[in-house]
CSV table of N, CA, C and O in Angstrom, one decimal:
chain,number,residue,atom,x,y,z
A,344,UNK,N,-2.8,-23.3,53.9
A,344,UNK,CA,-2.4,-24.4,54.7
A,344,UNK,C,-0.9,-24.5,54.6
A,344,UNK,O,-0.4,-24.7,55.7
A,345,UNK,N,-0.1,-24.3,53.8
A,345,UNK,CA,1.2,-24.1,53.4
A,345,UNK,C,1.8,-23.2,54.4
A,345,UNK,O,2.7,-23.5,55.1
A,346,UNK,N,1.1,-21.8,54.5
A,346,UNK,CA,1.8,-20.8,55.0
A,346,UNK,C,1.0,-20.7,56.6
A,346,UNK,O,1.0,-19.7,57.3
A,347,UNK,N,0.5,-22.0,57.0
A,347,UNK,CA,0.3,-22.3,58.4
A,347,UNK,C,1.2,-23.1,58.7
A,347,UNK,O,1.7,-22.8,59.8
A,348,UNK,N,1.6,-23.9,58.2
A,348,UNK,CA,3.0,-25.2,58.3
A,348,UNK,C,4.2,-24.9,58.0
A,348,UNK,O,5.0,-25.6,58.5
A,349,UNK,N,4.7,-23.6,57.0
A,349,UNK,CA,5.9,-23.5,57.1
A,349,UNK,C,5.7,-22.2,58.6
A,349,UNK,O,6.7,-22.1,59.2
A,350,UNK,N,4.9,-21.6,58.8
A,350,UNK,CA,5.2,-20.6,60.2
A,350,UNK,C,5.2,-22.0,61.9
A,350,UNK,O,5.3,-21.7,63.0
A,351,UNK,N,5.1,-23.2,61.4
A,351,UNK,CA,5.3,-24.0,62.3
A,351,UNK,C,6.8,-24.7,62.2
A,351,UNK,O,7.5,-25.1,63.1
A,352,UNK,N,7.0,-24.6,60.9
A,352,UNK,CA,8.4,-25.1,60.7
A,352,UNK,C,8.6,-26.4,59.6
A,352,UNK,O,9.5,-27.2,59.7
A,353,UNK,N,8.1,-26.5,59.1
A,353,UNK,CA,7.4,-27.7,57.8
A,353,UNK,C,7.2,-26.7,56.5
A,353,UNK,O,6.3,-25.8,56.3
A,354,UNK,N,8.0,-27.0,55.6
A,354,UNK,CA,8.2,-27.1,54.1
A,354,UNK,C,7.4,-27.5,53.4
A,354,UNK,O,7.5,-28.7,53.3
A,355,UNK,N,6.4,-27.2,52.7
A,355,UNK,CA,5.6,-28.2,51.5
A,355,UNK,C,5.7,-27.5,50.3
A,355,UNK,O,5.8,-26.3,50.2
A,356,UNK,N,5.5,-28.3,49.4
A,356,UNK,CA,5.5,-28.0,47.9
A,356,UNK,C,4.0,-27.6,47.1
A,356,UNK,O,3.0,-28.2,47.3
A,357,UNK,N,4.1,-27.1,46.5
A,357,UNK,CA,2.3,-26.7,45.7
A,357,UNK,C,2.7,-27.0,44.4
A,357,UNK,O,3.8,-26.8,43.8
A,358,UNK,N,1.2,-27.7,44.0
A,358,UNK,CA,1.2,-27.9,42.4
A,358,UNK,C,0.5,-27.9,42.2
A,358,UNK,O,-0.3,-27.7,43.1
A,359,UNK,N,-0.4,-28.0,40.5
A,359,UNK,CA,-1.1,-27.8,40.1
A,359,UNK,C,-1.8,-26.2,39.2
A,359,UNK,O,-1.6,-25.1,39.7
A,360,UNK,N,-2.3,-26.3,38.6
A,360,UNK,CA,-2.7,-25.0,38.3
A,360,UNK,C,-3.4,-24.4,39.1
A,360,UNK,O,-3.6,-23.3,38.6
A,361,UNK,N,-4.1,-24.5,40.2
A,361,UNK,CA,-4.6,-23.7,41.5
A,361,UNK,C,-3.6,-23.8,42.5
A,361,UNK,O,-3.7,-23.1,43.6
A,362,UNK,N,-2.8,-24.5,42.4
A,362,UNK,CA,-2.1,-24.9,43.9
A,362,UNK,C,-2.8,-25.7,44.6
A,362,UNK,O,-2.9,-25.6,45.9
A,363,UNK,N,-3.4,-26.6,43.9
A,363,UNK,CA,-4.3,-27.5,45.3
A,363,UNK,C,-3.5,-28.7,45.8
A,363,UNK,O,-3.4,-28.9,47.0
A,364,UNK,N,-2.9,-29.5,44.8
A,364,UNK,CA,-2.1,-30.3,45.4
A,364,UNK,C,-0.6,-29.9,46.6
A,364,UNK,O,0.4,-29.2,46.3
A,365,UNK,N,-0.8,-30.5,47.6
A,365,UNK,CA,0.8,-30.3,48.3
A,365,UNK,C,1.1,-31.7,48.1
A,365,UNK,O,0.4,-32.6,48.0
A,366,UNK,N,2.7,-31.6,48.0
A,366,UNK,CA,3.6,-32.4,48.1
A,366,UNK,C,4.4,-32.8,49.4
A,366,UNK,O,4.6,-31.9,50.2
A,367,UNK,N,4.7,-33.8,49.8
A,367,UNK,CA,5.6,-34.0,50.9
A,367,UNK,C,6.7,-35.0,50.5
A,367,UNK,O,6.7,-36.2,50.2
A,368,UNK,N,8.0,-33.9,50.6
A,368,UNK,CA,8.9,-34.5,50.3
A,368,UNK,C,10.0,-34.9,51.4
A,368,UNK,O,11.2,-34.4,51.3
A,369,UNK,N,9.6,-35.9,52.3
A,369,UNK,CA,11.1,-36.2,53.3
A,369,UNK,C,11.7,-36.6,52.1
A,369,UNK,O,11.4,-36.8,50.9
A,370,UNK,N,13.6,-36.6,53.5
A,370,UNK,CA,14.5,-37.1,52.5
A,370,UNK,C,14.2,-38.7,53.1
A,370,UNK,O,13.3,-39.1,53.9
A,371,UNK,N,15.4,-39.5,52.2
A,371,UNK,CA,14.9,-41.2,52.3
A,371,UNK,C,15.5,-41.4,54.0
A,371,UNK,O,15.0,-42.2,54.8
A,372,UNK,N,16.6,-40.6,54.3
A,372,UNK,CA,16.5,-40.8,55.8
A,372,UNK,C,16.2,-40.0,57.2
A,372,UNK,O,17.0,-39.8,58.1
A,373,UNK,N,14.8,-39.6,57.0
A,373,UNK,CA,13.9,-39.4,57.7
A,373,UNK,C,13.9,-40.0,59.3
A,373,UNK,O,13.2,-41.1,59.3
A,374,UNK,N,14.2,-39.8,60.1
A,374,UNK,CA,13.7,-40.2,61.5
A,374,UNK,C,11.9,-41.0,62.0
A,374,UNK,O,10.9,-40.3,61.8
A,375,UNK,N,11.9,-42.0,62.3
A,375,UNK,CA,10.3,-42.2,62.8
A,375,UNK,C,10.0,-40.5,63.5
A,375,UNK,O,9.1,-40.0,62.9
A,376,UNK,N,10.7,-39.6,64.5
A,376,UNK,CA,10.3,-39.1,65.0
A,376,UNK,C,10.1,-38.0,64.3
A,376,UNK,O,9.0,-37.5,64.2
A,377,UNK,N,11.2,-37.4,63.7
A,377,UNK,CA,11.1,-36.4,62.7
A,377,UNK,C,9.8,-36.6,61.0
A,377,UNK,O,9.7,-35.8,60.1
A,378,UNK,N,9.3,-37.5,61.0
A,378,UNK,CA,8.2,-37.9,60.1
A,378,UNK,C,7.5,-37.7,61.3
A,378,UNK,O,7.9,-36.6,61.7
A,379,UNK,N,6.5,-38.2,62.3
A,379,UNK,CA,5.9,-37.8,63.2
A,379,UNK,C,5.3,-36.7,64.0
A,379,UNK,O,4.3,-36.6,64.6
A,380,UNK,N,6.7,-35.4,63.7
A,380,UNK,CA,6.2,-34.1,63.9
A,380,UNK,C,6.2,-33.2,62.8
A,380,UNK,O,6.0,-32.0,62.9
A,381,UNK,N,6.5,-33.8,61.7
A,381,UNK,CA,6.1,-33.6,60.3
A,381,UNK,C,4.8,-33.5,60.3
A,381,UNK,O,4.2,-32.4,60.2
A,382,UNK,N,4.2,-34.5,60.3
A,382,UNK,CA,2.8,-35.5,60.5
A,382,UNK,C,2.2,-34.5,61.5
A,382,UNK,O,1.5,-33.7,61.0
A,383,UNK,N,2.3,-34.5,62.7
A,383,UNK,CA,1.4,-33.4,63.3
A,383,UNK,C,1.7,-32.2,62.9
A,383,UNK,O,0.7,-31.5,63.3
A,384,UNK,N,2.4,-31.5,62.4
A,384,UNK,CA,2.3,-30.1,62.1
A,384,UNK,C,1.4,-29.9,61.1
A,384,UNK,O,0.9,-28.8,60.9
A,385,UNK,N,1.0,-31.3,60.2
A,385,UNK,CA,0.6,-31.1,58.8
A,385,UNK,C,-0.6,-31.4,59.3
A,385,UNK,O,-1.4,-30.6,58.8
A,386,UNK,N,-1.2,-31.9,60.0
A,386,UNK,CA,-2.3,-32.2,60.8
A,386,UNK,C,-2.5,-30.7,61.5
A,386,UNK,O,-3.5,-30.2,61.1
A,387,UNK,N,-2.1,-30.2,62.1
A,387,UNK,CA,-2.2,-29.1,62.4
A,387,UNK,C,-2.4,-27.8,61.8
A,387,UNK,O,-2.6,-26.8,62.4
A,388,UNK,N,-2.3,-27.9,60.8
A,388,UNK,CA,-2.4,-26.9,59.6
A,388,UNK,C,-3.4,-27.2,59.0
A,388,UNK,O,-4.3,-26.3,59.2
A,389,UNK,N,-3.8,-27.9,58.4
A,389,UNK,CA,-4.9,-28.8,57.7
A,389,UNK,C,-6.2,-28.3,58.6
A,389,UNK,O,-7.2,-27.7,58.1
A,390,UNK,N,-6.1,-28.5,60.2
A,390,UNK,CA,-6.9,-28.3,61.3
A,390,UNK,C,-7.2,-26.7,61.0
A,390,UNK,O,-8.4,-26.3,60.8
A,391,UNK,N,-6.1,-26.0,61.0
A,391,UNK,CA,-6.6,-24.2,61.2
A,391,UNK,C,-6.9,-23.8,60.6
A,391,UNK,O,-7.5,-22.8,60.8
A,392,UNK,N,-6.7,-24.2,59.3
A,392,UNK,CA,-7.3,-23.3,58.1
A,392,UNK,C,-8.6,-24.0,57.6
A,392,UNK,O,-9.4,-23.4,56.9
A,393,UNK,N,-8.8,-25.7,58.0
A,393,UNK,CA,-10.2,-25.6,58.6
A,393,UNK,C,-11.3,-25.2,59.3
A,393,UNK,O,-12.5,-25.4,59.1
A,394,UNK,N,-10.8,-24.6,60.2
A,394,UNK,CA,-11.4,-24.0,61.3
A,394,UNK,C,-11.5,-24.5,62.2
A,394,UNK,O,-12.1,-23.9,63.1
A,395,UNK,N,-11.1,-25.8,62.4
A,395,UNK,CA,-11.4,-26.7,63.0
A,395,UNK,C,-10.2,-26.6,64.4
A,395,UNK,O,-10.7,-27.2,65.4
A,396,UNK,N,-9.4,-26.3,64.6
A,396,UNK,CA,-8.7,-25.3,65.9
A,396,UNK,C,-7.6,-24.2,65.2
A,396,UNK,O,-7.4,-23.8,64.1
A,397,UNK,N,-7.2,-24.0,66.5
A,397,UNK,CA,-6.3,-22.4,65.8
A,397,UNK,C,-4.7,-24.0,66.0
A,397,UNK,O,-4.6,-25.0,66.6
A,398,UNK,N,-3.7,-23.2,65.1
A,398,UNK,CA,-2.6,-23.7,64.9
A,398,UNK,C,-1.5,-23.2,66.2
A,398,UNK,O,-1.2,-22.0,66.2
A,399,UNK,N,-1.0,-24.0,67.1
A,399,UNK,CA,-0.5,-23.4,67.9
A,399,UNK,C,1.4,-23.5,67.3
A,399,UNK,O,1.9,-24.2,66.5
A,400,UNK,N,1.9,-22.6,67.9
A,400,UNK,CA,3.4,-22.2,67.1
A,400,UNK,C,4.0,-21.2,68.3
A,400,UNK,O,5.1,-20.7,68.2
């Protein structure tokens, strides 16, 4: 899921001893809009590697 979202352009962090947890770290001055396409890319990633659609990029 990581390496579907940063080939979209979205950063996330892994933790955990499997890497299951992601992190999302905006900075504190974040845009409504720039959080929003944060938000769908991460939605969008979440989706492809569900299978649930292909990730478009």
């Amino acid at each position: 899921m990581c390496d579907a979202a940063y080939r979209a352009g979205l950063l996330l962090e892994t933790a955990g001893l499997q890497e299951e947890v992601v992190k999302l770290l905006p900075p504190l001055t974040v845009t409504d809009g720039q959080l929003e396409r944060g938000l769908a890319v991460l939605d969008e990633a979440v989706a492809a590697v569900a299978g649930v659609r292909d990730l478009a990029i």
